[in-house]
Amino acid sequence: MGGCMSDSQDTTDRNVEREIEKDKKQDTRAHKLLLLGAGGSGKSTFFKQLKAIHGEGHNDREKEGFKRQIHGQVVESIQLLIRQCKTVTKDPLPGIKDEDDEPFGNDDLDDARLSNSLKVEMTETEIAQFKIAKEFDQSCQYLLEIHGSRSALTEQLVTHVKSLWNECPAIQAMFEHRNKIGIPDSSAFFFNDIERIGRSDYTPDHKDIVLARYRTTGMTEKEFHIKDAVFKVLDVGGQRNERKKWIHFFDGVTAVLFVVSLTCYDEVPFEDVTDLAADVTLMNSMLESIKVFEDTLDFECFQKTGFILFFNKADLMQEKIKRVPITNAFPNYKGPQEFKPSVDYISKYFLSLNRVPEREMLLRFFFEYVLFVNYW
Amino acid sequence: MDRIFTLTMGFMMGLGLDQLPQFCMKFSMSEATKSDMKWLNSQEETIHDPTGFQYLCRFLEVHSCSEYVWFLKIYLEFEYAMSDKQRLVIARKMVDCCMTPGEPFEINISYEMREEVCLTQRKNFFLQCAKNVKELNARFHRGEEVIVPPDMFDFVYKEIKKLIRDNYWLAFEKMCLTMSK
């Protein structure tokens, strides 16, 4: 066959082979690290940190993008809080119904939505705490009419958000249930700092960038040069539909960085978020994390791959554990409702899922975006 | 005509005869690039421009986001549909392909959004009608009109645009601009 090929074809073949060899050599030189974990565990936050510390940081265009995301997060979070308050108290949503626009009228859809979302049994007093006072009607209407992801924070918008967040007890009460309605913890930080982030000359700082929350989709990879080593880090989405794609990145992985949020033991997974009626003992993101971790460990290609377990949001867990016990996700836990024994139990539980003793497993903890080998 | 304008412009800018050819070349190249990628101005324009859309699809596929390519293709098909009957079939395809949990091209949207689409569907008996083409045709012939709201996927489309924007828009813009240089 080779005899039939012309010299130029031979040369081209050799060049292609040389290129492939070169790529292979480059690939083996880099350590491939795969960031895995359930949705909202903090994989992309870790990725952003890596980029800021070991990469080239974030340029002005990226910062502009983060600014847009933060503004979007503020508007969407406040809209969600208002909508949930209105749903629980069965108040009509002001100003968003336009019957001329709806060929069928939205009444039936609204009825269906209400009947779907009010499975929760609450006493009158409990419901009353979510009742938004009449004086905030204008703010609610203004905010609900905005398309969240597109809005820049105008002066008027900042005023409305500020007044609702600081003066409306119903919004604060609903925010306490953020674990059930899918509002990120970091939204409180942005609400509290709304005047700063609403300024026209606002540029997000490192903390803002790290706290900005958006769902990662697909796969992003980046090379980091740390001392003499080259690390190729792959960041992926963590929601259920995204996890189907993971298997395509499993080839040649040096280590898996599995990220677990320590606070997610009472949080409803993104795909199941409905309303306050959600039962977090039946399904929560910690149970989902455990399942994902077990499934990942079982992959044939990972039998000899090292795992680094990152326990994220330890600082938030220190606060949460005072209010919510981990028995939501770990009903067999009998220890005290304190940070150290609870984290001990969770980490041991995760380690016990490894059924291959020769596989290397490391534990790391994140406090306020700082990595610790241990948490005491 | 363009060349004459460019030459005149160079002349008016005080460039010498020896500088004019280089100026014309630079100017026309940059203009060509700009006009070639006009769609890069916004996501909306990219999606609705045939070339821009091809670029975006390729980019999303490389980043393991084929489901959005499918969603956008079906969405555009739905948007350009001429009748309720067409929309009905496309809507069914959209739900089956991109909005059913566990399907290969399932998109990353919330339960609430999925439910909203399903509610609209139930309201309009899409599923029952589209299950059987014969039955569907018979219903149409009997004059039992099914009205499919042309904007029923708009809020999902907005969400998908947001996801693409948050994750990839800057990288996509950068890639296009690098390619055009």
GROMACS .gro file of N, CA, C and O in nm, chain A residues 82 86 91 94 131-143 159-171:
model
  120
   82ILE      N    1  -3.995   3.765   4.618
   82ILE     CA    2  -4.128   3.828   4.609
   82ILE      C    3  -4.231   3.725   4.561
   82ILE      O    4  -4.338   3.709   4.620
   86LYS      N    5  -4.566   3.590   4.756
   86LYS     CA    6  -4.699   3.606   4.699
   86LYS      C    7  -4.769   3.471   4.683
   86LYS      O    8  -4.889   3.460   4.700
   91ASP      N    9  -5.139   3.596   4.733
   91ASP     CA   10  -5.159   3.733   4.682
   91ASP      C   11  -5.140   3.730   4.531
   91ASP      O   12  -5.050   3.663   4.483
   94PRO      N   13  -4.853   4.139   4.128
   94PRO     CA   14  -4.892   4.267   4.068
   94PRO      C   15  -4.824   4.293   3.936
   94PRO      O   16  -4.706   4.264   3.918
  131LYS      N   17  -4.647   3.782   5.436
  131LYS     CA   18  -4.733   3.881   5.372
  131LYS      C   19  -4.656   4.012   5.352
  131LYS      O   20  -4.612   4.075   5.448
  132ILE      N   21  -4.639   4.049   5.227
  132ILE     CA   22  -4.568   4.174   5.198
  132ILE      C   23  -4.665   4.291   5.215
  132ILE      O   24  -4.772   4.292   5.155
  133ALA      N   25  -4.626   4.387   5.297
  133ALA     CA   26  -4.715   4.501   5.327
  133ALA      C   27  -4.744   4.582   5.202
  133ALA      O   28  -4.663   4.585   5.108
  134LYS      N   29  -4.861   4.647   5.204
  134LYS     CA   30  -4.908   4.726   5.088
  134LYS      C   31  -4.807   4.833   5.044
  134LYS      O   32  -4.792   4.860   4.925
  135GLU      N   33  -4.736   4.889   5.143
  135GLU     CA   34  -4.642   4.998   5.111
  135GLU      C   35  -4.531   4.954   5.013
  135GLU      O   36  -4.464   5.037   4.952
  136PHE      N   37  -4.512   4.821   5.002
  136PHE     CA   38  -4.406   4.773   4.912
  136PHE      C   39  -4.460   4.731   4.775
  136PHE      O   40  -4.385   4.679   4.694
  137ASP      N   41  -4.589   4.753   4.753
  137ASP     CA   42  -4.650   4.710   4.626
  137ASP      C   43  -4.579   4.769   4.503
  137ASP      O   44  -4.553   4.698   4.406
  138GLN      N   45  -4.546   4.897   4.515
  138GLN     CA   46  -4.482   4.963   4.401
  138GLN      C   47  -4.345   4.900   4.372
  138GLN      O   48  -4.311   4.873   4.256
  139SER      N   49  -4.271   4.874   4.479
  139SER     CA   50  -4.138   4.812   4.462
  139SER      C   51  -4.151   4.674   4.400
  139SER      O   52  -4.076   4.637   4.309
  140CYS      N   53  -4.250   4.597   4.450
  140CYS     CA   54  -4.270   4.461   4.399
  140CYS      C   55  -4.303   4.466   4.251
  140CYS      O   56  -4.246   4.392   4.171
  141GLN      N   57  -4.395   4.554   4.217
  141GLN     CA   58  -4.438   4.564   4.078
  141GLN      C   59  -4.320   4.603   3.988
  141GLN      O   60  -4.297   4.542   3.884
  142TYR      N   61  -4.245   4.701   4.034
  142TYR     CA   62  -4.131   4.748   3.955
  142TYR      C   63  -4.031   4.635   3.933
  142TYR      O   64  -3.985   4.610   3.821
  143LEU      N   65  -4.002   4.562   4.039
  143LEU     CA   66  -3.900   4.458   4.029
  143LEU      C   67  -3.946   4.337   3.948
  143LEU      O   68  -3.868   4.276   3.876
  159THR      N   69  -3.284   5.142   4.486
  159THR     CA   70  -3.371   5.193   4.593
  159THR      C   71  -3.478   5.090   4.629
  159THR      O   72  -3.503   5.064   4.748
  160HIS      N   73  -3.540   5.030   4.526
  160HIS     CA   74  -3.646   4.932   4.552
  160HIS      C   75  -3.591   4.807   4.622
  160HIS      O   76  -3.650   4.758   4.717
  161VAL      N   77  -3.478   4.759   4.573
  161VAL     CA   78  -3.420   4.638   4.634
  161VAL      C   79  -3.383   4.668   4.779
  161VAL      O   80  -3.412   4.590   4.870
  162LYS      N   81  -3.321   4.782   4.799
  162LYS     CA   82  -3.276   4.820   4.933
  162LYS      C   83  -3.395   4.830   5.028
  162LYS      O   84  -3.389   4.779   5.141
  163SER      N   85  -3.501   4.893   4.981
  163SER     CA   86  -3.616   4.911   5.071
  163SER      C   87  -3.679   4.775   5.105
  163SER      O   88  -3.713   4.748   5.219
  164LEU      N   89  -3.692   4.688   5.006
  164LEU     CA   90  -3.751   4.556   5.034
  164LEU      C   91  -3.661   4.474   5.127
  164LEU      O   92  -3.709   4.410   5.221
  165TRP      N   93  -3.534   4.476   5.100
  165TRP     CA   94  -3.440   4.392   5.177
  165TRP      C   95  -3.427   4.442   5.322
  165TRP      O   96  -3.425   4.364   5.415
  166ASN      N   97  -3.420   4.573   5.337
  166ASN     CA   98  -3.396   4.627   5.471
  166ASN      C   99  -3.523   4.650   5.553
  166ASN      O  100  -3.520   4.645   5.675
  167GLU      N  101  -3.634   4.675   5.484
  167GLU     CA  102  -3.751   4.717   5.561
  167GLU      C  103  -3.867   4.620   5.557
  167GLU      O  104  -3.964   4.636   5.631
  168CYS      N  105  -3.861   4.521   5.469
  168CYS     CA  106  -3.977   4.431   5.457
  168CYS      C  107  -3.949   4.298   5.530
  168CYS      O  108  -3.867   4.217   5.484
  169PRO      N  109  -4.014   4.275   5.643
  169PRO     CA  110  -3.986   4.153   5.722
  169PRO      C  111  -4.022   4.025   5.646
  169PRO      O  112  -3.958   3.922   5.666
  170ALA      N  113  -4.122   4.033   5.555
  170ALA     CA  114  -4.163   3.914   5.481
  170ALA      C  115  -4.050   3.862   5.392
  170ALA      O  116  -4.028   3.741   5.381
  171ILE      N  117  -3.978   3.955   5.332
  171ILE     CA  118  -3.867   3.917   5.243
  171ILE      C  119  -3.757   3.850   5.325
  171ILE      O  120  -3.701   3.747   5.285
   0.00000   0.00000   0.00000
